[in-house]
Short mmCIF file of N, CA and C in Angstrom, two decimals:
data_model
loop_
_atom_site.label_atom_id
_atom_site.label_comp_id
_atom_site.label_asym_id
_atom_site.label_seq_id
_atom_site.Cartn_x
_atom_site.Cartn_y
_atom_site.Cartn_z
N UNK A 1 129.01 41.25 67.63
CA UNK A 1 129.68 42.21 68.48
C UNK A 1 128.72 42.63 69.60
N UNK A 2 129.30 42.98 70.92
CA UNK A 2 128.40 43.33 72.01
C UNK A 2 127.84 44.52 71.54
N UNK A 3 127.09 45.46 71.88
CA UNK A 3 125.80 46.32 72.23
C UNK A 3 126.93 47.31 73.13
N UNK A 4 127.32 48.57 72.56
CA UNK A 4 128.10 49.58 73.24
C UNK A 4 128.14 49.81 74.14
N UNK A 5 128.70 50.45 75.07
CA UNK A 5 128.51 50.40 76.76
C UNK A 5 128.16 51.69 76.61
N UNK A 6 127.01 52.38 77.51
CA UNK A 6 126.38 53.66 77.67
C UNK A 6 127.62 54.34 78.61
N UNK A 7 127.64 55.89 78.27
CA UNK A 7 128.40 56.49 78.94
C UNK A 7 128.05 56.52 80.62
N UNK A 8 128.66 56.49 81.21
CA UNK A 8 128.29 56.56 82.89
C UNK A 8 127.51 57.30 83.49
N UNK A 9 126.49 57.23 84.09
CA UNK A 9 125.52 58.33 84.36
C UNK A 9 126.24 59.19 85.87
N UNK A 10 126.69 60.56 85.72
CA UNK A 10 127.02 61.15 87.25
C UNK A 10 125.92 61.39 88.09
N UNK A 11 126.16 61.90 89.05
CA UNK A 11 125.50 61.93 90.00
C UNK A 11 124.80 63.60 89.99
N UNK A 12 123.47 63.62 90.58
CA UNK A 12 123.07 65.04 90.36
C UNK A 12 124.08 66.42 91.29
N UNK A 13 123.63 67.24 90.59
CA UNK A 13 124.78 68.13 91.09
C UNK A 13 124.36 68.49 92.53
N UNK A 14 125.03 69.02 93.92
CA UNK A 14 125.07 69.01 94.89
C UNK A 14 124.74 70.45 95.30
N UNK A 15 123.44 70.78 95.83
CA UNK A 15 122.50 72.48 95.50
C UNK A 15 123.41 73.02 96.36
N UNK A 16 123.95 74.65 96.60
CA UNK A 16 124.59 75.26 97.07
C UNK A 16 124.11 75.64 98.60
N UNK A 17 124.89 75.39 99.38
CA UNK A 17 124.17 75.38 101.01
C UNK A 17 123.74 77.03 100.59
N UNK A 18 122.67 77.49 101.60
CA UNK A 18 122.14 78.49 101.74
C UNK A 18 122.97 79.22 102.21
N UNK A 19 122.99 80.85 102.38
CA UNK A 19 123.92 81.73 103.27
C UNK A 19 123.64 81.52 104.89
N UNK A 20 124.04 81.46 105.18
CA UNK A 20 123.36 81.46 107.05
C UNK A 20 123.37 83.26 107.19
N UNK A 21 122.46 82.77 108.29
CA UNK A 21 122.19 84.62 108.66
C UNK A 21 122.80 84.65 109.86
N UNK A 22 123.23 86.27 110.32
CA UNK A 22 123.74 86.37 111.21
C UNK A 22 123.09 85.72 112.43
N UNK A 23 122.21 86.09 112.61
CA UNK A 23 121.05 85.66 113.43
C UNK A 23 119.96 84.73 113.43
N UNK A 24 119.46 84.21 114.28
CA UNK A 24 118.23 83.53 114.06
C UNK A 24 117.48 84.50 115.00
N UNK A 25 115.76 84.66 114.52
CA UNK A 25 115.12 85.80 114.52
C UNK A 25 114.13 85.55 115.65
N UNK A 26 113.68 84.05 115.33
CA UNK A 26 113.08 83.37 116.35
C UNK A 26 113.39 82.74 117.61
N UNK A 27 115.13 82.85 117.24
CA UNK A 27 115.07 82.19 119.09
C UNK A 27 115.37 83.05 119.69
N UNK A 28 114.94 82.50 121.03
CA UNK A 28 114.80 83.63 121.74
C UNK A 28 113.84 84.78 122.10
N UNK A 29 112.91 84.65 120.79
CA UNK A 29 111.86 85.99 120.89
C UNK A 29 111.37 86.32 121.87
N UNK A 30 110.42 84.84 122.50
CA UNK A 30 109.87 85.65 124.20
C UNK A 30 110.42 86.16 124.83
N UNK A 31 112.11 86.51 124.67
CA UNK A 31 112.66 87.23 126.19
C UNK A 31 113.45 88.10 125.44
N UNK A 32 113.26 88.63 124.65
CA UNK A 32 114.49 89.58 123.32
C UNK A 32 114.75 90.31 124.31
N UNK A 33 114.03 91.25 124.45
CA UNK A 33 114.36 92.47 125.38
C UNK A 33 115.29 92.30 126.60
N UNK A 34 115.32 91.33 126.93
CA UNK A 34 116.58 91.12 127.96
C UNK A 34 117.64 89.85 127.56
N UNK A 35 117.15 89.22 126.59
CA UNK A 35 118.47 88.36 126.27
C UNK A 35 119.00 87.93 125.18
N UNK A 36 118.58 89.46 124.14
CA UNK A 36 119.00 89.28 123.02
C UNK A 36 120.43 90.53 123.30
N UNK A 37 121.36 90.30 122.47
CA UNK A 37 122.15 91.32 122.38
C UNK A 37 121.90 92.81 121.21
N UNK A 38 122.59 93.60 121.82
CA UNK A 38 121.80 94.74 120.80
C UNK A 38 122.44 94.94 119.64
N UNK A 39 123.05 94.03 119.07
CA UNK A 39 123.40 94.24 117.98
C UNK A 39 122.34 93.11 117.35
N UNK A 40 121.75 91.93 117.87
CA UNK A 40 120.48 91.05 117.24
C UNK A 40 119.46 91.95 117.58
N UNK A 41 118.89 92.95 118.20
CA UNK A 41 117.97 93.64 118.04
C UNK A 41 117.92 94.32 117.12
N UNK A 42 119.24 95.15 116.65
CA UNK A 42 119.44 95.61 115.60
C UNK A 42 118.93 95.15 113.99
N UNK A 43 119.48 93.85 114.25
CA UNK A 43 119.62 93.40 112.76
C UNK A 43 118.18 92.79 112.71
N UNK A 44 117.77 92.07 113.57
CA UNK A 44 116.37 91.40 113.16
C UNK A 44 115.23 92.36 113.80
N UNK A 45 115.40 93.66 114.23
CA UNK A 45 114.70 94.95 113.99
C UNK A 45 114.51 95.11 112.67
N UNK A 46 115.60 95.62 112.10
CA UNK A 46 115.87 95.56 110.32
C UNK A 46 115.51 94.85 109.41
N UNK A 47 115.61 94.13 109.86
CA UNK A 47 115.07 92.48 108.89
C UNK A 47 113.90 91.48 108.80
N UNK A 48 113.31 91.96 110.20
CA UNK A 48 112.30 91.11 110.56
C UNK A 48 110.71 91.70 111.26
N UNK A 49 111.86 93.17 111.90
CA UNK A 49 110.41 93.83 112.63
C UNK A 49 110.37 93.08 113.77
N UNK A 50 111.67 92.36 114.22
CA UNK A 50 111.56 91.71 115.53
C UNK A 50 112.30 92.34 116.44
N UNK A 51 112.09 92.57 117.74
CA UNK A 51 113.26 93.18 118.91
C UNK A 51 113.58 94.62 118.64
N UNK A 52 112.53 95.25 117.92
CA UNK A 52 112.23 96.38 117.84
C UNK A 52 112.18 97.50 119.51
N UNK A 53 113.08 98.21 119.73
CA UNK A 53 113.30 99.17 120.72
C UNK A 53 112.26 99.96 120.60
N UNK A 54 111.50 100.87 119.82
CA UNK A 54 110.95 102.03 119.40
C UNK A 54 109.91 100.94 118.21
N UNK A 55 108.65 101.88 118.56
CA UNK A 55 107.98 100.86 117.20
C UNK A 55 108.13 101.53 116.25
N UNK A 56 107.62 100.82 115.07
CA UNK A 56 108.26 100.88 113.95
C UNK A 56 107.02 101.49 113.27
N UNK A 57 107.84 102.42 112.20
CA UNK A 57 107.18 103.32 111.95
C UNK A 57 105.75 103.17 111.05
N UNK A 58 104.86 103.77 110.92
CA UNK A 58 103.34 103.09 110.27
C UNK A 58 103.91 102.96 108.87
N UNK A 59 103.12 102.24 108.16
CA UNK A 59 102.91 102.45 106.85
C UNK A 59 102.76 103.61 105.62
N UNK A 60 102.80 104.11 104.73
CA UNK A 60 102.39 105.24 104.26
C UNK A 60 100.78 104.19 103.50
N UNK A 61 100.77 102.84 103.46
CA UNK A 61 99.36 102.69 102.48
C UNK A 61 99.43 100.98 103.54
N UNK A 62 97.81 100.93 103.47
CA UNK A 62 97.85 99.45 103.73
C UNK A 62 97.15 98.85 102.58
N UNK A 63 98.11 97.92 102.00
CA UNK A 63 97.72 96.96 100.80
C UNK A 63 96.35 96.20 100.79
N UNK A 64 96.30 95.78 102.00
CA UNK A 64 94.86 95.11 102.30
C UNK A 64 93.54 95.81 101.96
N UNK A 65 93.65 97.20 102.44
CA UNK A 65 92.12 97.88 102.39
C UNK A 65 92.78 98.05 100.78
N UNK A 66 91.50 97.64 100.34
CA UNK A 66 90.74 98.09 99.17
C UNK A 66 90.98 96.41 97.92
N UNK A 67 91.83 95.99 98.23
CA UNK A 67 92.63 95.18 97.28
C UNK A 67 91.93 94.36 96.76
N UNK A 68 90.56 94.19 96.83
CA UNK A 68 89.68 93.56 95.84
C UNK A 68 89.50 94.44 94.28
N UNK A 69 89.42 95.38 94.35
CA UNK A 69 89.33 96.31 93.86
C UNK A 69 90.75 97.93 93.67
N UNK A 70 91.76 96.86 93.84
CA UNK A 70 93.04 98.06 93.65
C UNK A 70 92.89 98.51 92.33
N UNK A 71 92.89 98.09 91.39
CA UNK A 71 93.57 98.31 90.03
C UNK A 71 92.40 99.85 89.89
N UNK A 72 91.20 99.59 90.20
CA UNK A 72 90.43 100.89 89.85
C UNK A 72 90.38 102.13 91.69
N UNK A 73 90.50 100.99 92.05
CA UNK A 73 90.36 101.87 93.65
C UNK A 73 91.65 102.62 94.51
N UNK A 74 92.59 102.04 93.85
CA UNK A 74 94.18 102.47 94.92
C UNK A 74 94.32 103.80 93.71
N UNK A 75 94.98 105.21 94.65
CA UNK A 75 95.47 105.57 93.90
C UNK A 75 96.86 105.60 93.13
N UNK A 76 97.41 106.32 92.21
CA UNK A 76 98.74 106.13 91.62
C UNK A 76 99.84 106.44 92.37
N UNK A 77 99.68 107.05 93.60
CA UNK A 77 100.65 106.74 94.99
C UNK A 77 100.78 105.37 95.65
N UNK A 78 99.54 105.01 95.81
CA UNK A 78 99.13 103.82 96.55
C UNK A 78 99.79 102.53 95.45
N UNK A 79 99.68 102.75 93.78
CA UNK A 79 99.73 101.34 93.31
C UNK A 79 101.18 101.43 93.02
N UNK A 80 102.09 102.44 93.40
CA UNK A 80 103.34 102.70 92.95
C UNK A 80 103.97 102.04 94.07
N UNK A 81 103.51 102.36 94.95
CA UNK A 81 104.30 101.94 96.40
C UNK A 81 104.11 100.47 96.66
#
């Protein structure tokens, strides 16, 4: 008798396209201020820290200073945030 026939191998499953964003953040950047619309200033203000009208507001901690040494040096504000 022949040697069984293996079940059919399918094909891998097909990954889910990504969401698209409203915007793309990068085009355009060198000239935002005059040829982005203000609703993309808006959103990639929000999202990106790009096409920002008003700068954006400081930090309350910068992660960098100290971060060799956080775990004993940041305080429990600093390692919360």
């Amino acid at each position: 008798t022949p040697p069984p026939t293996p079940p059919p191998t399918l094909p891998p499953p097909t990954p889910q396209p990504k969401p698209s964003l409203p915007y793309d953040c990068h085009a355009g950047v060198a000239n935002w201020a005059e040829g982005w619309s203000d609703a993309k200033k808006d959103w990639c203000c929000a999202h990106g820290g790009q096409g920002c009208t008003t700068p954006k507001p400081s930090l309350p901690f910068d992660c960098n200073a100290g971060f060799d040494n956080w775990q004993a040096g940041w305080s429990p504000g600093k390692k919360a945030w």
